Amino acid sequence: MHKATPILLLCIIIWQRTSLPSKLLLCGALILSATGDMLLALPIEKSFLLGLSAFAAAHILYALFLYRWLNWQQINVLSVVIFTAYLITMMFVLLPAVVELRVPVLAYFCVISVMFVTAFAANTQDYTLRIGALFFVASDSLLAINAFITPLPLQSVLVMGTYYAAQYFIALGCLQLTKEHHVS
């Protein structure tokens, strides 16, 4: 529960301090993320799969939140090439190690990719949202490497540090995006 607390506090702050009409999507993503944190920590069968599903649903809500502000011209070729290279590399490294979880892991990579692309395609000049998406991909990559490939030194600090930064910057970026477009 303690890992989910900062995310739930962020959700409460957003809920109480904004009048944003689509804050339900943003807070829903944060609540699903906190749920994913708790599920991953539980010593129950299928906890990884349940946590992965909660995070996938959170990414879908983030993408739905960002959908109305998409501007495909925001994405440049270099970003696409770098992200595609990252995805191919992660799949090459990770898929042999997740034998029976290949389908859920592939599905999750598709969903987080949609969130990542919508964050980069959001019609904003502010980089906060993009930084958050990068931190989320980094956090998930570190978590996967630690869980399935090799233990990482300071894995908890690395994974949770990038994860908390991701949630903060995505939430802040979403609020900044709505402010730029005068949505209250």
Short mmCIF file of C-alpha atoms in Angstrom, two decimals:
data_model
loop_
_atom_site.label_atom_id
_atom_site.label_comp_id
_atom_site.label_asym_id
_atom_site.label_seq_id
_atom_site.Cartn_x
_atom_site.Cartn_y
_atom_site.Cartn_z
CA MET A 1 0.00 0.00 0.00
CA HIS A 2 2.84 2.40 0.82
CA LYS A 3 4.03 2.41 -2.83
CA ALA A 4 0.57 3.50 -3.98
CA THR A 5 0.21 6.31 -1.43
CA PRO A 6 2.02 9.07 -3.41
CA ILE A 7 -0.08 8.28 -6.50
CA LEU A 8 -3.31 8.36 -4.50
CA LEU A 9 -2.27 11.68 -2.93
CA LEU A 10 -1.59 13.10 -6.39
CA CYS A 11 -5.06 11.94 -7.45
CA ILE A 12 -6.68 13.61 -4.42
CA ILE A 13 -4.87 16.88 -5.11
CA ILE A 14 -5.98 16.86 -8.76
CA TRP A 15 -9.54 15.96 -7.81
CA GLN A 16 -9.84 18.68 -5.19
CA ARG A 17 -7.94 21.49 -6.90
CA THR A 18 -9.13 21.32 -10.50
CA SER A 19 -12.47 21.81 -12.13
CA LEU A 20 -11.33 20.03 -15.26
CA PRO A 21 -14.27 18.22 -16.92
CA SER A 22 -12.10 15.24 -17.91
CA LYS A 23 -10.38 14.93 -14.54
CA LEU A 24 -12.25 11.67 -14.09
CA LEU A 25 -10.06 10.13 -16.81
CA LEU A 26 -6.89 11.54 -15.25
CA CYS A 27 -7.83 10.47 -11.73
CA GLY A 28 -9.03 7.12 -13.03
CA ALA A 29 -5.60 6.54 -14.57
CA LEU A 30 -3.94 7.39 -11.27
CA ILE A 31 -6.28 5.14 -9.28
CA LEU A 32 -5.68 2.26 -11.71
CA SER A 33 -1.94 2.85 -11.40
CA ALA A 34 -2.17 2.75 -7.61
CA THR A 35 -4.21 -0.45 -7.93
CA GLY A 36 -1.48 -1.88 -10.16
CA ASP A 37 1.11 -0.98 -7.51
CA MET A 38 -0.86 -2.82 -4.85
CA LEU A 39 -1.54 -5.85 -7.04
CA LEU A 40 2.12 -6.22 -7.98
CA ALA A 41 3.04 -6.20 -4.28
CA LEU A 42 0.51 -8.85 -3.24
CA PRO A 43 1.76 -12.40 -2.75
CA ILE A 44 -1.13 -13.89 -4.72
CA GLU A 45 -1.26 -16.04 -7.81
CA LYS A 46 -1.41 -13.97 -11.00
CA SER A 47 -0.48 -10.75 -9.16
CA PHE A 48 1.86 -9.77 -11.99
CA LEU A 49 -0.82 -10.30 -14.62
CA LEU A 50 -3.41 -8.41 -12.57
CA GLY A 51 -1.02 -5.53 -11.93
CA LEU A 52 -0.06 -5.41 -15.61
CA SER A 53 -3.76 -5.26 -16.52
CA ALA A 54 -4.38 -2.38 -14.12
CA PHE A 55 -1.47 -0.42 -15.59
CA ALA A 56 -2.66 -1.17 -19.13
CA ALA A 57 -6.08 0.23 -18.24
CA ALA A 58 -4.38 3.31 -16.74
CA HIS A 59 -2.49 3.90 -19.99
CA ILE A 60 -5.74 3.62 -21.94
CA LEU A 61 -7.30 6.32 -19.73
CA TYR A 62 -4.26 8.57 -20.20
CA ALA A 63 -4.54 8.11 -23.98
CA LEU A 64 -8.29 8.85 -23.86
CA PHE A 65 -7.58 11.99 -21.83
CA LEU A 66 -5.07 13.17 -24.45
CA TYR A 67 -7.11 12.14 -27.49
CA ARG A 68 -8.92 15.46 -27.92
CA TRP A 69 -5.62 17.35 -28.15
CA LEU A 70 -3.77 15.19 -30.65
CA ASN A 71 -1.76 16.92 -33.34
CA TRP A 72 0.15 14.36 -35.38
CA GLN A 73 2.50 17.07 -36.63
CA GLN A 74 3.97 17.20 -33.12
CA ILE A 75 5.67 13.86 -33.74
CA ASN A 76 8.95 13.98 -35.62
CA VAL A 77 10.67 11.19 -37.53
CA LEU A 78 13.56 10.98 -35.07
CA SER A 79 11.15 10.30 -32.18
CA VAL A 80 9.46 7.54 -34.17
CA VAL A 81 12.78 5.93 -35.12
CA ILE A 82 14.13 6.05 -31.57
CA PHE A 83 10.94 4.69 -30.01
CA THR A 84 10.67 1.93 -32.64
CA ALA A 85 14.30 0.94 -32.00
CA TYR A 86 13.57 0.85 -28.27
CA LEU A 87 10.49 -1.36 -28.79
CA ILE A 88 12.35 -3.79 -31.03
CA THR A 89 15.26 -3.99 -28.59
CA MET A 90 12.98 -4.57 -25.60
CA MET A 91 11.02 -7.24 -27.43
CA PHE A 92 14.24 -8.97 -28.51
CA VAL A 93 15.55 -8.95 -24.93
CA LEU A 94 12.33 -9.56 -23.03
CA LEU A 95 10.22 -12.00 -25.04
CA PRO A 96 12.53 -15.01 -24.62
CA ALA A 97 12.42 -14.47 -20.85
CA VAL A 98 8.63 -14.16 -20.41
CA VAL A 99 7.68 -17.43 -22.07
CA GLU A 100 4.10 -17.95 -20.81
CA LEU A 101 3.50 -14.22 -20.45
CA ARG A 102 4.36 -13.29 -24.04
CA VAL A 103 0.83 -12.37 -25.09
CA PRO A 104 0.06 -10.15 -22.06
CA VAL A 105 3.51 -8.52 -22.26
CA LEU A 106 3.09 -7.82 -25.98
CA ALA A 107 -0.40 -6.43 -25.35
CA TYR A 108 0.98 -4.21 -22.59
CA PHE A 109 3.74 -2.92 -24.86
CA CYS A 110 1.08 -2.02 -27.42
CA VAL A 111 -0.98 -0.14 -24.83
CA ILE A 112 1.94 1.76 -23.30
CA SER A 113 3.04 2.62 -26.85
CA VAL A 114 -0.36 4.18 -27.52
CA MET A 115 -0.01 6.26 -24.34
CA PHE A 116 3.54 7.24 -25.31
CA VAL A 117 2.53 8.27 -28.83
CA THR A 118 -0.47 10.28 -27.62
CA ALA A 119 1.77 12.08 -25.11
CA PHE A 120 4.20 12.98 -27.88
CA ALA A 121 1.37 13.93 -30.26
CA ALA A 122 -0.40 16.15 -27.73
CA ASN A 123 -0.80 19.68 -29.04
CA THR A 124 1.47 21.40 -26.55
CA GLN A 125 4.80 23.18 -26.65
CA ASP A 126 5.43 22.12 -23.05
CA TYR A 127 7.66 19.06 -22.63
CA THR A 128 6.34 17.99 -19.24
CA LEU A 129 3.92 15.41 -20.66
CA ARG A 130 6.59 13.92 -22.93
CA ILE A 131 9.06 13.72 -20.06
CA GLY A 132 6.42 11.86 -18.04
CA ALA A 133 5.84 9.38 -20.86
CA LEU A 134 9.59 8.80 -21.17
CA PHE A 135 9.88 8.22 -17.42
CA PHE A 136 7.00 5.71 -17.54
CA VAL A 137 8.60 3.73 -20.34
CA ALA A 138 11.91 3.83 -18.47
CA SER A 139 10.28 2.66 -15.23
CA ASP A 140 8.48 -0.23 -16.93
CA SER A 141 11.64 -1.21 -18.80
CA LEU A 142 13.69 -1.25 -15.59
CA LEU A 143 10.97 -3.24 -13.83
CA ALA A 144 10.85 -5.81 -16.65
CA ILE A 145 14.62 -6.14 -16.83
CA ASN A 146 14.83 -6.59 -13.07
CA ALA A 147 11.96 -9.10 -12.96
CA PHE A 148 12.79 -11.21 -16.01
CA ILE A 149 16.38 -10.64 -17.15
CA THR A 150 18.76 -9.76 -14.30
CA PRO A 151 18.52 -8.17 -10.87
CA LEU A 152 19.46 -4.50 -11.00
CA PRO A 153 21.42 -2.74 -8.28
CA LEU A 154 19.21 -0.22 -6.52
CA GLN A 155 16.25 -1.56 -8.51
CA SER A 156 13.66 -0.25 -6.06
CA VAL A 157 15.07 3.28 -6.17
CA LEU A 158 15.44 3.21 -9.96
CA VAL A 159 12.02 1.73 -10.69
CA MET A 160 10.02 3.71 -8.15
CA GLY A 161 11.95 6.94 -8.73
CA THR A 162 11.23 6.89 -12.46
CA TYR A 163 7.67 5.72 -11.83
CA TYR A 164 6.82 8.53 -9.39
CA ALA A 165 8.45 11.06 -11.72
CA ALA A 166 6.40 9.64 -14.60
CA GLN A 167 3.09 9.98 -12.79
CA TYR A 168 3.91 13.48 -11.58
CA PHE A 169 5.04 14.76 -14.98
CA ILE A 170 2.14 13.14 -16.85
CA ALA A 171 -0.40 14.64 -14.44
CA LEU A 172 1.31 18.04 -14.54
CA GLY A 173 1.57 17.85 -18.33
CA CYS A 174 -2.13 17.02 -18.66
CA LEU A 175 -3.03 19.99 -16.48
CA GLN A 176 -0.67 22.24 -18.45
CA LEU A 177 -2.21 21.03 -21.71
CA THR A 178 -5.70 21.94 -20.56
CA LYS A 179 -4.47 25.32 -19.34
CA GLU A 180 -2.89 26.05 -22.75
CA HIS A 181 -6.20 25.28 -24.42
CA HIS A 182 -8.20 27.24 -21.84
CA VAL A 183 -10.15 24.28 -20.55
CA SER A 184 -11.25 24.67 -16.96
#
